[in-house]
mmCIF file of C-alpha atoms in Angstrom:
data_model
loop_
_atom_site.group_PDB
_atom_site.id
_atom_site.type_symbol
_atom_site.label_atom_id
_atom_site.label_comp_id
_atom_site.label_asym_id
_atom_site.label_seq_id
_atom_site.Cartn_x
_atom_site.Cartn_y
_atom_site.Cartn_z
ATOM 1 C CA UNK S 1 -71.295 25.495 149.636
ATOM 2 C CA UNK S 2 -69.673 22.496 151.520
ATOM 3 C CA UNK S 3 -68.280 21.946 155.036
ATOM 4 C CA UNK S 4 -64.381 22.860 155.181
ATOM 5 C CA UNK S 5 -60.859 22.684 156.552
ATOM 6 C CA UNK S 6 -58.896 23.378 159.243
ATOM 7 C CA UNK S 7 -55.642 20.882 158.529
ATOM 8 C CA UNK S 8 -53.291 21.437 161.224
ATOM 9 C CA UNK S 9 -50.270 19.008 160.614
ATOM 10 C CA UNK S 10 -48.708 17.806 156.680
ATOM 11 C CA UNK S 11 -45.391 17.137 156.276
ATOM 12 C CA UNK S 12 -46.098 17.855 152.313
ATOM 13 C CA UNK S 13 -42.909 20.336 152.096
ATOM 14 C CA UNK S 14 -40.263 17.692 153.307
ATOM 15 C CA UNK S 15 -41.353 14.746 150.519
ATOM 16 C CA UNK S 16 -37.833 16.855 148.739
ATOM 17 C CA UNK S 17 -39.873 16.509 145.645
ATOM 18 C CA UNK S 18 -40.464 19.952 142.983
ATOM 19 C CA UNK S 19 -42.555 21.385 142.193
ATOM 20 C CA UNK S 20 -44.513 19.875 144.969
ATOM 21 C CA UNK S 21 -48.239 21.344 145.177
ATOM 22 C CA UNK S 22 -49.047 21.260 141.431
ATOM 23 C CA UNK S 23 -48.112 17.441 141.380
ATOM 24 C CA UNK S 24 -46.966 15.562 144.099
ATOM 25 C CA UNK S 25 -48.501 11.934 143.979
ATOM 26 C CA UNK S 26 -48.720 12.437 147.525
ATOM 27 C CA UNK S 27 -51.596 12.658 150.159
ATOM 28 C CA UNK S 28 -51.573 16.192 149.632
ATOM 29 C CA UNK S 29 -51.777 18.920 146.117
ATOM 30 C CA UNK S 30 -53.294 21.243 145.242
ATOM 31 C CA UNK S 31 -56.371 19.826 143.062
ATOM 32 C CA UNK S 32 -57.122 17.713 145.867
ATOM 33 C CA UNK S 33 -56.353 20.300 148.949
ATOM 34 C CA UNK S 34 -59.595 22.000 146.085
ATOM 35 C CA UNK S 35 -61.525 19.415 145.817
ATOM 36 C CA UNK S 36 -61.514 18.730 150.132
ATOM 37 C CA UNK S 37 -62.484 21.960 150.805
ATOM 38 C CA UNK S 38 -59.283 23.232 152.598
ATOM 39 C CA UNK S 39 -59.430 26.664 153.890
ATOM 40 C CA UNK S 40 -56.742 26.748 156.074
ATOM 41 C CA UNK S 41 -54.000 24.163 155.514
ATOM 42 C CA UNK S 42 -50.682 23.607 158.549
ATOM 43 C CA UNK S 43 -47.330 22.626 156.751
ATOM 44 C CA UNK S 44 -44.777 21.826 158.701
ATOM 45 C CA UNK S 45 -40.894 22.162 158.214
ATOM 46 C CA UNK S 46 -39.546 18.546 159.399
ATOM 47 C CA UNK S 47 -36.362 18.720 160.788
ATOM 48 C CA UNK S 48 -34.546 15.244 161.036
ATOM 49 C CA UNK S 49 -32.143 14.600 163.535
ATOM 50 C CA UNK S 50 -30.040 12.015 164.359
ATOM 51 C CA UNK S 51 -30.091 9.027 162.115
ATOM 52 C CA UNK S 52 -32.857 10.901 160.045
ATOM 53 C CA UNK S 53 -30.757 13.893 158.732
ATOM 54 C CA UNK S 54 -28.194 11.436 157.902
ATOM 55 C CA UNK S 55 -31.363 9.219 155.554
ATOM 56 C CA UNK S 56 -32.030 12.733 154.548
ATOM 57 C CA UNK S 57 -31.543 12.568 150.612
ATOM 58 C CA UNK S 58 -28.644 15.561 149.639
ATOM 59 C CA UNK S 59 -26.508 13.487 153.250
ATOM 60 C CA UNK S 60 -26.738 15.775 156.692
ATOM 61 C CA UNK S 61 -27.450 19.030 157.845
ATOM 62 C CA UNK S 62 -27.162 20.855 160.739
ATOM 63 C CA UNK S 63 -31.231 21.428 161.993
ATOM 64 C CA UNK S 64 -31.424 24.836 161.640
ATOM 65 C CA UNK S 65 -29.774 24.164 157.999
ATOM 66 C CA UNK S 66 -32.453 22.057 157.529
ATOM 67 C CA UNK S 67 -35.246 24.243 158.564
ATOM 68 C CA UNK S 68 -33.347 26.967 155.826
ATOM 69 C CA UNK S 69 -33.613 24.185 153.173
ATOM 70 C CA UNK S 70 -36.946 23.507 153.580
ATOM 71 C CA UNK S 71 -37.861 26.748 154.096
ATOM 72 C CA UNK S 72 -36.917 27.295 150.519
ATOM 73 C CA UNK S 73 -38.915 25.397 148.981
ATOM 74 C CA UNK S 74 -41.999 26.749 150.967
ATOM 75 C CA UNK S 75 -41.196 30.165 149.268
ATOM 76 C CA UNK S 76 -40.878 28.612 146.141
ATOM 77 C CA UNK S 77 -44.391 26.969 146.882
ATOM 78 C CA UNK S 78 -45.253 29.688 147.934
ATOM 79 C CA UNK S 79 -44.593 32.396 145.016
ATOM 80 C CA UNK S 80 -45.500 29.219 142.210
ATOM 81 C CA UNK S 81 -49.325 28.845 142.586
ATOM 82 C CA UNK S 82 -49.530 32.934 144.652
ATOM 83 C CA UNK S 83 -52.773 31.858 142.234
ATOM 84 C CA UNK S 84 -54.444 30.077 144.606
ATOM 85 C CA UNK S 85 -53.194 29.690 147.907
ATOM 86 C CA UNK S 86 -51.234 32.196 150.180
ATOM 87 C CA UNK S 87 -49.471 32.013 152.470
ATOM 88 C CA UNK S 88 -50.945 33.471 156.841
ATOM 89 C CA UNK S 89 -49.437 34.774 159.722
ATOM 90 C CA UNK S 90 -52.304 36.512 161.107
ATOM 91 C CA UNK S 91 -56.703 36.614 161.374
ATOM 92 C CA UNK S 92 -56.355 38.970 158.600
ATOM 93 C CA UNK S 93 -54.923 37.567 156.147
ATOM 94 C CA UNK S 94 -56.584 34.088 155.738
ATOM 95 C CA UNK S 95 -59.334 36.545 156.113
ATOM 96 C CA UNK S 96 -58.445 38.182 152.822
ATOM 97 C CA UNK S 97 -57.008 34.766 150.759
ATOM 98 C CA UNK S 98 -60.343 33.659 151.880
ATOM 99 C CA UNK S 99 -61.786 37.269 150.190
ATOM 100 C CA UNK S 100 -59.412 36.204 147.174
ATOM 101 C CA UNK S 101 -60.522 32.924 146.640
ATOM 102 C CA UNK S 102 -57.390 31.350 148.245
ATOM 103 C CA UNK S 103 -56.282 28.850 150.035
ATOM 104 C CA UNK S 104 -54.880 29.832 153.343
ATOM 105 C CA UNK S 105 -50.880 28.923 154.292
ATOM 106 C CA UNK S 106 -49.886 27.756 158.174
ATOM 107 C CA UNK S 107 -46.415 28.089 158.597
ATOM 108 C CA UNK S 108 -44.989 25.703 160.939
ATOM 109 C CA UNK S 109 -41.508 23.981 162.559
ATOM 110 C CA UNK S 110 -41.473 20.374 163.265
ATOM 111 C CA UNK S 111 -38.490 20.393 166.426
ATOM 112 C CA UNK S 112 -37.253 23.169 168.049
ATOM 113 C CA UNK S 113 -34.352 21.036 167.674
ATOM 114 C CA UNK S 114 -34.295 24.053 164.572
ATOM 115 C CA UNK S 115 -33.107 26.880 166.760
ATOM 116 C CA UNK S 116 -29.739 25.284 168.044
ATOM 117 C CA UNK S 117 -29.901 26.146 171.443
ATOM 118 C CA UNK S 118 -30.105 29.956 170.307
ATOM 119 C CA UNK S 119 -33.451 32.044 172.342
ATOM 120 C CA UNK S 120 -33.225 34.421 169.876
ATOM 121 C CA UNK S 121 -34.024 32.574 166.607
ATOM 122 C CA UNK S 122 -37.917 31.886 167.923
ATOM 123 C CA UNK S 123 -37.772 35.349 167.191
ATOM 124 C CA UNK S 124 -36.557 34.824 163.473
ATOM 125 C CA UNK S 125 -38.654 31.907 163.098
ATOM 126 C CA UNK S 126 -41.547 33.834 164.083
ATOM 127 C CA UNK S 127 -40.175 37.251 161.688
ATOM 128 C CA UNK S 128 -40.207 34.813 158.937
ATOM 129 C CA UNK S 129 -43.821 33.894 159.030
ATOM 130 C CA UNK S 130 -44.335 30.420 161.990
ATOM 131 C CA UNK S 131 -46.565 30.238 163.800
ATOM 132 C CA UNK S 132 -46.732 27.081 165.727
ATOM 133 C CA UNK S 133 -43.461 25.128 166.765
ATOM 134 C CA UNK S 134 -42.881 21.792 167.746
ATOM 135 C CA UNK S 135 -41.750 21.240 170.696
ATOM 136 C CA UNK S 136 -39.772 18.038 170.520
ATOM 137 C CA UNK S 137 -39.841 15.502 167.269
ATOM 138 C CA UNK S 138 -39.475 11.635 168.502
ATOM 139 C CA UNK S 139 -36.014 12.641 170.017
ATOM 140 C CA UNK S 140 -34.378 14.948 172.501
ATOM 141 C CA UNK S 141 -33.485 17.914 172.032
ATOM 142 C CA UNK S 142 -32.713 21.297 174.191
ATOM 143 C CA UNK S 143 -36.253 21.621 175.288
ATOM 144 C CA UNK S 144 -37.668 18.614 175.934
ATOM 145 C CA UNK S 145 -38.034 14.527 176.260
ATOM 146 C CA UNK S 146 -40.078 12.900 173.869
ATOM 147 C CA UNK S 147 -42.708 10.877 174.051
ATOM 148 C CA UNK S 148 -40.901 7.001 175.226
ATOM 149 C CA UNK S 149 -41.444 3.126 176.201
ATOM 150 C CA UNK S 150 -39.667 4.144 179.215
ATOM 151 C CA UNK S 151 -41.518 5.212 182.477
ATOM 152 C CA UNK S 152 -37.832 7.146 183.491
ATOM 153 C CA UNK S 153 -38.329 9.040 180.598
ATOM 154 C CA UNK S 154 -41.465 9.485 180.027
ATOM 155 C CA UNK S 155 -41.214 11.347 184.075
ATOM 156 C CA UNK S 156 -38.520 14.089 182.375
ATOM 157 C CA UNK S 157 -39.981 17.355 181.506
ATOM 158 C CA UNK S 158 -38.640 20.565 180.168
ATOM 159 C CA UNK S 159 -35.787 20.986 180.186
ATOM 160 C CA UNK S 160 -35.066 25.178 181.150
ATOM 161 C CA UNK S 161 -34.206 26.272 177.314
ATOM 162 C CA UNK S 162 -37.647 24.366 177.079
ATOM 163 C CA UNK S 163 -39.562 26.904 179.589
ATOM 164 C CA UNK S 164 -37.362 29.722 177.770
ATOM 165 C CA UNK S 165 -38.489 28.838 174.327
ATOM 166 C CA UNK S 166 -42.666 28.120 175.391
ATOM 167 C CA UNK S 167 -42.169 32.049 176.957
ATOM 168 C CA UNK S 168 -40.927 33.672 174.169
ATOM 169 C CA UNK S 169 -43.485 31.616 172.385
ATOM 170 C CA UNK S 170 -46.786 33.299 174.063
ATOM 171 C CA UNK S 171 -44.695 36.987 174.187
ATOM 172 C CA UNK S 172 -45.039 36.615 169.932
ATOM 173 C CA UNK S 173 -48.171 34.741 169.906
ATOM 174 C CA UNK S 174 -47.023 31.840 167.792
ATOM 175 C CA UNK S 175 -48.543 28.064 168.961
ATOM 176 C CA UNK S 176 -47.114 26.305 171.566
ATOM 177 C CA UNK S 177 -47.430 22.768 169.890
ATOM 178 C CA UNK S 178 -47.280 19.446 172.285
ATOM 179 C CA UNK S 179 -47.572 16.601 169.450
ATOM 180 C CA UNK S 180 -44.210 14.348 170.152
ATOM 181 C CA UNK S 181 -43.824 15.655 173.739
ATOM 182 C CA UNK S 182 -43.661 13.280 177.072
ATOM 183 C CA UNK S 183 -45.871 13.077 179.467
ATOM 184 C CA UNK S 184 -43.707 15.282 181.634
ATOM 185 C CA UNK S 185 -43.025 18.146 179.546
ATOM 186 C CA UNK S 186 -47.373 17.842 178.830
ATOM 187 C CA UNK S 187 -47.201 18.524 181.921
ATOM 188 C CA UNK S 188 -44.668 21.394 181.849
ATOM 189 C CA UNK S 189 -46.301 22.893 179.263
ATOM 190 C CA UNK S 190 -49.661 23.018 180.876
ATOM 191 C CA UNK S 191 -48.237 24.685 183.802
ATOM 192 C CA UNK S 192 -45.550 26.832 182.329
ATOM 193 C CA UNK S 193 -48.127 28.162 178.943
ATOM 194 C CA UNK S 194 -49.997 31.330 180.050
ATOM 195 C CA UNK S 195 -51.480 30.455 176.279
ATOM 196 C CA UNK S 196 -53.592 28.039 175.084
ATOM 197 C CA UNK S 197 -51.604 25.091 173.354
ATOM 198 C CA UNK S 198 -51.817 22.211 171.287
ATOM 199 C CA UNK S 199 -50.920 18.911 170.346
ATOM 200 C CA UNK S 200 -51.390 19.800 166.309
ATOM 201 C CA UNK S 201 -51.644 15.881 165.297
ATOM 202 C CA UNK S 202 -52.613 13.555 167.581
ATOM 203 C CA UNK S 203 -55.010 10.874 169.289
ATOM 204 C CA UNK S 204 -56.184 8.387 172.535
ATOM 205 C CA UNK S 205 -53.912 6.733 173.956
ATOM 206 C CA UNK S 206 -56.899 4.749 175.696
ATOM 207 C CA UNK S 207 -58.049 3.724 172.650
ATOM 208 C CA UNK S 208 -54.960 2.527 170.965
ATOM 209 C CA UNK S 209 -51.822 1.865 174.104
ATOM 210 C CA UNK S 210 -49.793 3.839 172.100
ATOM 211 C CA UNK S 211 -47.367 6.809 174.457
ATOM 212 C CA UNK S 212 -46.425 9.421 170.976
ATOM 213 C CA UNK S 213 -51.011 9.844 172.362
ATOM 214 C CA UNK S 214 -52.375 12.081 174.475
ATOM 215 C CA UNK S 215 -53.486 10.611 178.210
ATOM 216 C CA UNK S 216 -58.004 11.138 178.879
ATOM 217 C CA UNK S 217 -56.321 13.324 181.261
ATOM 218 C CA UNK S 218 -54.019 15.355 179.077
ATOM 219 C CA UNK S 219 -57.485 15.576 176.864
ATOM 220 C CA UNK S 220 -59.452 16.591 179.613
ATOM 221 C CA UNK S 221 -55.944 19.413 180.875
ATOM 222 C CA UNK S 222 -55.968 20.923 177.636
ATOM 223 C CA UNK S 223 -59.667 20.894 177.118
ATOM 224 C CA UNK S 224 -58.935 22.525 180.348
ATOM 225 C CA UNK S 225 -56.470 24.836 179.779
ATOM 226 C CA UNK S 226 -59.103 26.230 176.144
ATOM 227 C CA UNK S 227 -56.054 23.538 173.486
ATOM 228 C CA UNK S 228 -57.417 21.880 170.023
ATOM 229 C CA UNK S 229 -56.200 18.402 170.003
ATOM 230 C CA UNK S 230 -56.143 17.807 166.205
ATOM 231 C CA UNK S 231 -56.845 14.104 165.638
ATOM 232 C CA UNK S 232 -53.620 11.857 163.758
ATOM 233 C CA UNK S 233 -54.664 10.121 160.859
ATOM 234 C CA UNK S 234 -51.845 7.433 161.435
ATOM 235 C CA UNK S 235 -52.736 3.762 161.572
ATOM 236 C CA UNK S 236 -51.104 2.750 164.893
ATOM 237 C CA UNK S 237 -52.472 5.625 166.434
ATOM 238 C CA UNK S 238 -55.728 4.635 165.412
ATOM 239 C CA UNK S 239 -55.696 1.338 166.262
ATOM 240 C CA UNK S 240 -52.908 -0.878 167.472
ATOM 241 C CA UNK S 241 -50.415 -2.141 164.479
ATOM 242 C CA UNK S 242 -52.882 -1.220 162.477
ATOM 243 C CA UNK S 243 -51.026 -0.379 159.086
ATOM 244 C CA UNK S 244 -55.003 1.054 157.741
ATOM 245 C CA UNK S 245 -56.320 3.361 158.567
ATOM 246 C CA UNK S 246 -60.306 2.932 158.814
ATOM 247 C CA UNK S 247 -63.194 5.737 158.718
ATOM 248 C CA UNK S 248 -64.804 4.354 161.725
ATOM 249 C CA UNK S 249 -61.479 4.343 163.324
ATOM 250 C CA UNK S 250 -60.892 8.618 162.853
ATOM 251 C CA UNK S 251 -64.423 8.749 163.930
ATOM 252 C CA UNK S 252 -63.492 6.410 167.441
ATOM 253 C CA UNK S 253 -61.048 8.608 168.468
ATOM 254 C CA UNK S 254 -62.527 11.877 167.056
ATOM 255 C CA UNK S 255 -66.201 11.338 169.548
ATOM 256 C CA UNK S 256 -63.283 9.752 172.226
ATOM 257 C CA UNK S 257 -61.881 13.198 172.001
ATOM 258 C CA UNK S 258 -64.918 14.848 172.805
ATOM 259 C CA UNK S 259 -65.809 13.127 175.353
ATOM 260 C CA UNK S 260 -62.875 13.976 177.488
ATOM 261 C CA UNK S 261 -61.852 16.866 175.999
ATOM 262 C CA UNK S 262 -65.215 18.850 175.215
ATOM 263 C CA UNK S 263 -66.530 19.331 171.696
ATOM 264 C CA UNK S 264 -64.287 22.817 171.737
ATOM 265 C CA UNK S 265 -60.805 21.231 171.905
ATOM 266 C CA UNK S 266 -61.035 18.480 168.886
ATOM 267 C CA UNK S 267 -59.687 19.684 165.379
ATOM 268 C CA UNK S 268 -57.568 17.694 162.855
ATOM 269 C CA UNK S 269 -54.677 17.129 161.830
ATOM 270 C CA UNK S 270 -53.860 15.300 159.320
ATOM 271 C CA UNK S 271 -50.421 14.725 159.246
ATOM 272 C CA UNK S 272 -50.704 13.585 155.462
ATOM 273 C CA UNK S 273 -47.387 13.177 153.761
ATOM 274 C CA UNK S 274 -46.289 12.276 157.246
ATOM 275 C CA UNK S 275 -49.008 9.011 157.396
ATOM 276 C CA UNK S 276 -47.351 5.163 156.783
ATOM 277 C CA UNK S 277 -50.144 3.037 155.430
ATOM 278 C CA UNK S 278 -52.793 2.824 153.584
ATOM 279 C CA UNK S 279 -55.939 5.265 153.961
ATOM 280 C CA UNK S 280 -59.997 4.300 153.899
ATOM 281 C CA UNK S 281 -60.140 8.107 152.696
ATOM 282 C CA UNK S 282 -57.390 8.205 150.646
ATOM 283 C CA UNK S 283 -55.937 11.500 150.540
ATOM 284 C CA UNK S 284 -57.223 15.624 151.402
ATOM 285 C CA UNK S 285 -59.554 14.757 148.409
ATOM 286 C CA UNK S 286 -61.316 11.640 150.805
ATOM 287 C CA UNK S 287 -61.673 14.579 153.655
ATOM 288 C CA UNK S 288 -65.442 15.217 152.578
ATOM 289 C CA UNK S 289 -66.367 11.081 152.488
ATOM 290 C CA UNK S 290 -64.685 10.874 157.452
ATOM 291 C CA UNK S 291 -67.318 14.407 158.077
ATOM 292 C CA UNK S 292 -70.205 12.604 156.913
ATOM 293 C CA UNK S 293 -69.249 9.971 158.590
ATOM 294 C CA UNK S 294 -68.491 11.571 161.739
ATOM 295 C CA UNK S 295 -71.693 14.041 160.998
ATOM 296 C CA UNK S 296 -73.807 10.854 162.101
ATOM 297 C CA UNK S 297 -73.024 11.334 165.725
ATOM 298 C CA UNK S 298 -72.729 14.855 166.328
ATOM 299 C CA UNK S 299 -75.107 18.379 165.303
ATOM 300 C CA UNK S 300 -74.041 20.554 161.799
ATOM 301 C CA UNK S 301 -72.643 22.783 165.208
ATOM 302 C CA UNK S 302 -70.490 20.621 166.534
ATOM 303 C CA UNK S 303 -68.754 19.953 163.008
ATOM 304 C CA UNK S 304 -68.104 23.398 162.014
ATOM 305 C CA UNK S 305 -66.130 23.798 165.655
ATOM 306 C CA UNK S 306 -64.137 20.268 164.798
ATOM 307 C CA UNK S 307 -63.379 21.127 160.514
ATOM 308 C CA UNK S 308 -62.322 24.142 161.460
ATOM 309 C CA UNK S 309 -63.686 26.721 163.792
ATOM 310 C CA UNK S 310 -62.062 25.527 167.648
ATOM 311 C CA UNK S 311 -58.601 25.825 165.379
ATOM 312 C CA UNK S 312 -59.787 28.866 164.489
ATOM 313 C CA UNK S 313 -60.547 29.856 167.829
ATOM 314 C CA UNK S 314 -57.305 29.168 169.058
ATOM 315 C CA UNK S 315 -55.506 30.938 166.428
ATOM 316 C CA UNK S 316 -57.717 34.060 167.071
ATOM 317 C CA UNK S 317 -56.986 34.134 170.602
ATOM 318 C CA UNK S 318 -52.908 33.195 170.438
ATOM 319 C CA UNK S 319 -52.460 35.472 167.340
ATOM 320 C CA UNK S 320 -50.826 38.504 167.820
#
């Protein structure tokens, strides 16, 4: 058996296609997952706000309505493809799915704007099977501010509701995701969270200069807290101004994250179907090419951690 992968983030379910997992021509479909060696795939329900909400097919919806819309897509796709993929809400589910030869699918939410300021909705999302939530996307919400080019905005931390949400996520066993968050927000999560947290799809800021990426200090903090960084395949996060992701670019960031945060903190967070531009390894089926290139720089034991073990360890520590 070849290398098996846990990927902490993709946007496949919000492509607004019918029969997405069978017929999508994007980065992910069932055939590509199988050929690439998928073990566990986190499927994000992206919550559009602002201009992005108005531009979605079907028109504007409030954040929680978008959540319900895309959760219906999740339910439809899981039911239609139960022979090949099955939801996982705990480690027992993953073990059972693996034994049955199915890929495990984990439901996540990208942008806690879906809560619309209501703390009880954290419990509702958890009951729906959501096991990871990104606190912000690229717009301010009721919890926090996103990354920004302006230093004053970047210093802004969690709002009081954001602190409440992080604490409730900790209590329930939902993974806190700091991707897209401001530097001040990151610092507050590191202070407030009683559980390890993730940057599910992020890169190293010192290599690309992009505010969406993590500083070396943040990488060290995340590693010290037992957290995980899923390296993102987005070209402009890997190399300033780039429109094409090379294998060398991803390897460079992966090794930097390993060196700053520790090998136990490095994982995969592809951002497949949310990545603009092109990829040298094309799509999920090309992941073994990336793994082969990375393995030339690290040992086989480290590869097992990077491709699956670190993410599984964090999941087992946080999930109830």
